[in-house]
C-alpha positions as a printed NumPy array, in Angstrom:
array([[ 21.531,  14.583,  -6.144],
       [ 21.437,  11.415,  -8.108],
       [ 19.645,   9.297, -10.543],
       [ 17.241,  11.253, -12.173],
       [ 17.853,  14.814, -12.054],
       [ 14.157,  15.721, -11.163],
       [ 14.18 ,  13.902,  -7.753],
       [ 16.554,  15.507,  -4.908],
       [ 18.378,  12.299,  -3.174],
       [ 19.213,  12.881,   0.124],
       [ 20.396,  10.94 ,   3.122],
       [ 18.396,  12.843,   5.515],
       [ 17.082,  16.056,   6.148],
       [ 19.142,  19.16 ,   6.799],
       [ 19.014,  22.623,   7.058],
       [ 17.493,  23.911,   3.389],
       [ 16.31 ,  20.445,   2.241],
       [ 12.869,  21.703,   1.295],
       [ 13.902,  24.528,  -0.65 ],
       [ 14.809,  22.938,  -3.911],
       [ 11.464,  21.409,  -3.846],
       [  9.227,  24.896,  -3.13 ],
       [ 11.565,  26.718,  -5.661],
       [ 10.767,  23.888,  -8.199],
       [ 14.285,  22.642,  -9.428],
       [ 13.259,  18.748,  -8.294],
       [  9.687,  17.322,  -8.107],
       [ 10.623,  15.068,  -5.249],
       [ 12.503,  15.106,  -2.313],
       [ 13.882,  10.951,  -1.77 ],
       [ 15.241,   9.571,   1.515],
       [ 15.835,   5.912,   0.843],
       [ 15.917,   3.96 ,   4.853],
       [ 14.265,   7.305,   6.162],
       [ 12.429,   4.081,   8.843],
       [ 14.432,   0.586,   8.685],
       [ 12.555,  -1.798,   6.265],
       [ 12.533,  -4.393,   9.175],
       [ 10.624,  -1.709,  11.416],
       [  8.505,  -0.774,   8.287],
       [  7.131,  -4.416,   7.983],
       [  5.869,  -4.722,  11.31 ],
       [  4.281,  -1.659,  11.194],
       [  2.217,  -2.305,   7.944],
       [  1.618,  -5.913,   9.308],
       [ -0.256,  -4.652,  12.522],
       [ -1.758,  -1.604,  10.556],
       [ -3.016,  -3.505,   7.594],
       [ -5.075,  -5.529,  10.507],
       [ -6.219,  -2.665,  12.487],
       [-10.189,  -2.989,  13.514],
       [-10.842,   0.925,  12.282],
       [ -9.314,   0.216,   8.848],
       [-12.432,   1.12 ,   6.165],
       [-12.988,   2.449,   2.89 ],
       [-12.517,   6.648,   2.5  ],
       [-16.154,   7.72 ,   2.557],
       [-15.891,   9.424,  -0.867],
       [-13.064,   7.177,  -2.026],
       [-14.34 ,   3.558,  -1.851],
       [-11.923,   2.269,  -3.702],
       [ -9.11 ,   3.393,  -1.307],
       [ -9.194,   2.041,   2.675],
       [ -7.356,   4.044,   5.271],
       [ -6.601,   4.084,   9.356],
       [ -7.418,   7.247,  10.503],
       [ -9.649,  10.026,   8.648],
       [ -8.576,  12.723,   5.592],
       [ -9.858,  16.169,   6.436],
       [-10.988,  15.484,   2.561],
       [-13.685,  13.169,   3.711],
       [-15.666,  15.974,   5.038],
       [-16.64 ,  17.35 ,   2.324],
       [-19.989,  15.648,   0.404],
       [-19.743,  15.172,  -3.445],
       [-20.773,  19.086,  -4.258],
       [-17.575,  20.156,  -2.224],
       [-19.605,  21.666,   0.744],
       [-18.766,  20.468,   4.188],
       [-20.751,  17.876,   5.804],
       [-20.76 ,  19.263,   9.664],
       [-21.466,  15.885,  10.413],
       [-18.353,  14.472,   9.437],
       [-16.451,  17.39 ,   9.788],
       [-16.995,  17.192,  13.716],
       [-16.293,  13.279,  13.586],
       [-13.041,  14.023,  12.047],
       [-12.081,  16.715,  14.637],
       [-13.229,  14.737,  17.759],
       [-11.47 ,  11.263,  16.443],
       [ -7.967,  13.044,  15.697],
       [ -6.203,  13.1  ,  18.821],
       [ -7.593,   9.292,  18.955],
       [ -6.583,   8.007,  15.672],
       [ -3.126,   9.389,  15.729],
       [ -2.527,   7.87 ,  19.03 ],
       [ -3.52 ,   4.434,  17.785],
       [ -1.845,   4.803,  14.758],
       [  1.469,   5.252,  17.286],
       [  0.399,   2.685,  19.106],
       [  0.803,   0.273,  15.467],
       [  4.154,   1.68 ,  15.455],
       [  5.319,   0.055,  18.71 ],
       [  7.879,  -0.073,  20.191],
       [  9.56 ,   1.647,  17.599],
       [  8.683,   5.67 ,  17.112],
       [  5.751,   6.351,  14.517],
       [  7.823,   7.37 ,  11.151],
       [  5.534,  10.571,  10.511],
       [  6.326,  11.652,  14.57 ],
       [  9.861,  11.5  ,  13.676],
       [  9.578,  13.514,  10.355],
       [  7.42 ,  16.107,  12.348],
       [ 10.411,  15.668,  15.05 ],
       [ 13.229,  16.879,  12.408],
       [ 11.052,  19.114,  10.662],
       [ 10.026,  21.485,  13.605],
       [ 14.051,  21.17 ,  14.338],
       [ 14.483,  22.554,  10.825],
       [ 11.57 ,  24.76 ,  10.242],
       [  9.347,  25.112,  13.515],
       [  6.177,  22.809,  12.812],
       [  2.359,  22.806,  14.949],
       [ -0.358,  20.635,  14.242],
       [ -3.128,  22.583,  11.827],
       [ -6.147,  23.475,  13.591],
       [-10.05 ,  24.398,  12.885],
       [-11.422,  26.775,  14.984],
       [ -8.903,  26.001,  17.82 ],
       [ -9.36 ,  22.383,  17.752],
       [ -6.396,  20.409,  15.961],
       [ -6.622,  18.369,  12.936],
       [ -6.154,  14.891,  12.347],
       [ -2.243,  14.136,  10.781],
       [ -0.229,  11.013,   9.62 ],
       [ -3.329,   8.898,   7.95 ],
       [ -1.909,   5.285,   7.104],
       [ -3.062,   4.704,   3.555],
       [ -3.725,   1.225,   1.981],
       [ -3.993,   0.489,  -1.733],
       [ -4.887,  -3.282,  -2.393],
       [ -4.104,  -4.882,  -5.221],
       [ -5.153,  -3.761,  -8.098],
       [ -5.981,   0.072,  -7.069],
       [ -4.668,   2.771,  -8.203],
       [ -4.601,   6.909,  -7.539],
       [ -5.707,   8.535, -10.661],
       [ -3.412,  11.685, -11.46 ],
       [ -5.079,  14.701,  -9.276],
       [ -3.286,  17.402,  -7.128],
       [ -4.527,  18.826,  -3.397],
       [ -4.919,  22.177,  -2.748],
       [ -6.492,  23.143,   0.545],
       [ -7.637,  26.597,  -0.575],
       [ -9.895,  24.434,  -3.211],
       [-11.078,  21.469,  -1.105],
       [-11.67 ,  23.838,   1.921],
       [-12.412,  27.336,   0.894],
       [-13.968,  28.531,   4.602],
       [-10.939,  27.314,   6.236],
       [ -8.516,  30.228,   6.456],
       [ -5.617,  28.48 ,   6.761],
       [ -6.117,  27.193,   2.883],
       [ -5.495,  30.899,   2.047],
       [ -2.507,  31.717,   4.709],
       [ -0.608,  28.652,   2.778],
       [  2.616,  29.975,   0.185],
       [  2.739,  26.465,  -0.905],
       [  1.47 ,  22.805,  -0.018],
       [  3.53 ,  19.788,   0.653],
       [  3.062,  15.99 ,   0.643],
       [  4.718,  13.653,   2.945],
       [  5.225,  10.26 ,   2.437],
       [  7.037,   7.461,   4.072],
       [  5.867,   3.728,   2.619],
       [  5.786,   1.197,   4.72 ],
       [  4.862,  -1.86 ,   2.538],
       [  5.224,  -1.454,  -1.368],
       [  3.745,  -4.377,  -3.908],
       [  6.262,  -6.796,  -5.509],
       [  5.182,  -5.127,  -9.177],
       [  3.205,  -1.315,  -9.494],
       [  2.218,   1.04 ,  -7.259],
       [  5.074,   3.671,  -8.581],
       [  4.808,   7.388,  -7.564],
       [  4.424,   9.416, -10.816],
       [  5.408,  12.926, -10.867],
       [  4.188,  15.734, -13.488],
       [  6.447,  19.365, -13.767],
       [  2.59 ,  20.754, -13.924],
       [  0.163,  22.95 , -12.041],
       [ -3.222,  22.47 , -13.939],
       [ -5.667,  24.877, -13.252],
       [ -9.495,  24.233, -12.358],
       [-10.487,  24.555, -15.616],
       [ -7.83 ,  21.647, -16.806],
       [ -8.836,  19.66 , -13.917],
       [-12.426,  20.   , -14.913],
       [-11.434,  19.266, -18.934],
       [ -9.659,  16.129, -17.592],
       [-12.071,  14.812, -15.15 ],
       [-12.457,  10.989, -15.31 ],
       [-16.346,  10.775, -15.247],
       [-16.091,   7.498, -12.516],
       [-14.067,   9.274, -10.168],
       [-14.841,  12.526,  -7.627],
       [-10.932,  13.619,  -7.293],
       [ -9.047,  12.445, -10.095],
       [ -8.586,  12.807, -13.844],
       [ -8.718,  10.593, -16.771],
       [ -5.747,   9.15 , -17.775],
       [ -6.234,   9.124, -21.115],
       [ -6.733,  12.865, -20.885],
       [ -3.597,  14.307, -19.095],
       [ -0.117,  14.356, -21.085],
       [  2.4  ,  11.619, -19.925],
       [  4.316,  11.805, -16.396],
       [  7.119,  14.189, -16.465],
       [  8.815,  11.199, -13.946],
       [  8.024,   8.177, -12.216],
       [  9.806,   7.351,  -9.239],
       [ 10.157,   3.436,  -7.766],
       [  9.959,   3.25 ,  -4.435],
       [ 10.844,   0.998,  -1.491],
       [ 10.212,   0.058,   2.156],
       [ 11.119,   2.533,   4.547],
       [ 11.528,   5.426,   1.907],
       [ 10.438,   9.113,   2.713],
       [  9.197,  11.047,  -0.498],
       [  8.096,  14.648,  -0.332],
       [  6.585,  16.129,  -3.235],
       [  4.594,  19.79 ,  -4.059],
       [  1.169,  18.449,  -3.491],
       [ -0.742,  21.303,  -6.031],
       [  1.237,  19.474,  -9.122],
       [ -0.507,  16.664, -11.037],
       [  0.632,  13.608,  -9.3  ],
       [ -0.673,   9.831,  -9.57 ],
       [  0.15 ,   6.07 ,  -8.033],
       [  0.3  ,   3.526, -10.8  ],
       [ -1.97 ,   0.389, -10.182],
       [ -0.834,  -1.582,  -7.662],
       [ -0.336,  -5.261, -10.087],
       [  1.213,  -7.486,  -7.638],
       [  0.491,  -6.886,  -3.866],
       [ -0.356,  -3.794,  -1.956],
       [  1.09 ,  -0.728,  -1.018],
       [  1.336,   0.61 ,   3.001],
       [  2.356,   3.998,   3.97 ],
       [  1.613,   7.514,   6.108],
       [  1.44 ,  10.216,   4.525],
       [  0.532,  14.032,   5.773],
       [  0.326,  17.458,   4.354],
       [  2.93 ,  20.031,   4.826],
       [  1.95 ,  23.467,   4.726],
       [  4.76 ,  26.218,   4.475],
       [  3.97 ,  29.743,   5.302],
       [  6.903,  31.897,   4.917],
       [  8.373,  33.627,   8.269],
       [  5.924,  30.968,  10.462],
       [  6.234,  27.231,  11.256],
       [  5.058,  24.747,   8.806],
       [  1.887,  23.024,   9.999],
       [  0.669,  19.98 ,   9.287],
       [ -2.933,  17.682,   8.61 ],
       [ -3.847,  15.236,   7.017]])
């Protein structure tokens, strides 16, 4: 471990590299070079100009390739069955052309699911049989940010068993393009609960709290091109504005259920 003593610093994953993070010694799991910065570039470059690339449906301000199982639910958190059955027949799509972006070199998030299934076992989550979108490429333009909020799929999707089968809930990151000034990963040591959530609630925003509202991060971690960063997705967590430039990555959810392979979805 080094630098700050909240963020686990590791070279690459091995066996029992999650388990700092789900007992909650760290708040982050780093791998600096977890893709080649070179490879990274390229990536965002042919991402950042891909023809699906559009605004989240409930999260303008944010634009995305590929689709957040999020986005299915309308503004009252019930699921739109519309969407919901976009999302599901697009995901096998999506994911391939997101791979496809990633040429010739191996998607980053394919081989994080690659180690991870080595380590842990790992399948694709899946609504009634049919399997969920993963590895969404995320794009904050200059000048966004992500207001502090956490992700719990119990609470986003409560008739979706899985949300209730889940010991704990992961976040996966691996940035591909960071801006030249912002756009830091900020961390809090915090689980707020739905009534804190709903105390904090910034009155422009559907997911995400006022600043003003929530104490200060507990840590804020820089980031670079290439990095992997894995965090507990149900604590408060935010992305400073992005000041100079934007920010590229892929990120996924982990979920861990003890005794069974982790799935993930994005």
């Amino acid at each position: 471990m080094t630098g700050d003593h909240r963020i686990l610093t590791l070279a690459g994953l091995a066996q029992g590299c999650l388990e700092p993070l789900l007992a909650g010694d760290v708040l982050a799991i780093h791998v600096p070079g977890f893709t080649d910065p070179a490879e990274a570039h390229g990536m965002a470059r042919r991402l950042a100009a891909h023809s699906s690339l559009s605004a989240y449906r409930n999260t303008p301000e944010l634009v995305r390739v590929g689709e957040s199982h999020y986005e299915t639910h309308d503004a009252d958190g019930s699921t739109n069955g519309h969407a919901l059955a976009e999302y599901l027949r697009n995901a096998d799509t999506l994911m391939e052309q997101i791979r496809t972006c990633c040429a010739p070199h191996a998607s980053p998030l394919d081989v994080l699911w690659r180690d991870l299934d080595a380590l842990y076992g790992l399948e694709r989550a899946s609504i009634d049989d049919r399997p969920m979108f993963a590895g969404v490429c995320r794009v904050f333009p200059e000048g966004s940010e992500l207001l502090p909020h956490n992700d719990r799929l119990s609470r986003d999707a409560p008739g979706l068993p899985l949300g209730h089968e889940l010991d704990a809930q992961l976040a996966a990151n691996i940035y591909l393009q960071v801006p030249e000034r912002g756009g830091e990963l900020q961390l809090w040591d915090l689980w707020p609960d739905e009534a804190q959530l709903t105390a904090w609630s910034a009155s422009d925003s559907e997911y995400g709290t006022d600043r003003a509202l929530v104490p200060p991060p507990s840590c804020v971690l820089p980031i670079t091109a290439g990095d992997l960063v894995l965090i507990d997705a149900t604590k408060l967590h935010a992305v400073s504005r992005q000041e100079q430039g934007a920010r590229i990555g892929l990120s996924c959810f982990l979920g861990v259920r003890h005794g069974r392979p982790l799935v993930c979805w994005s």
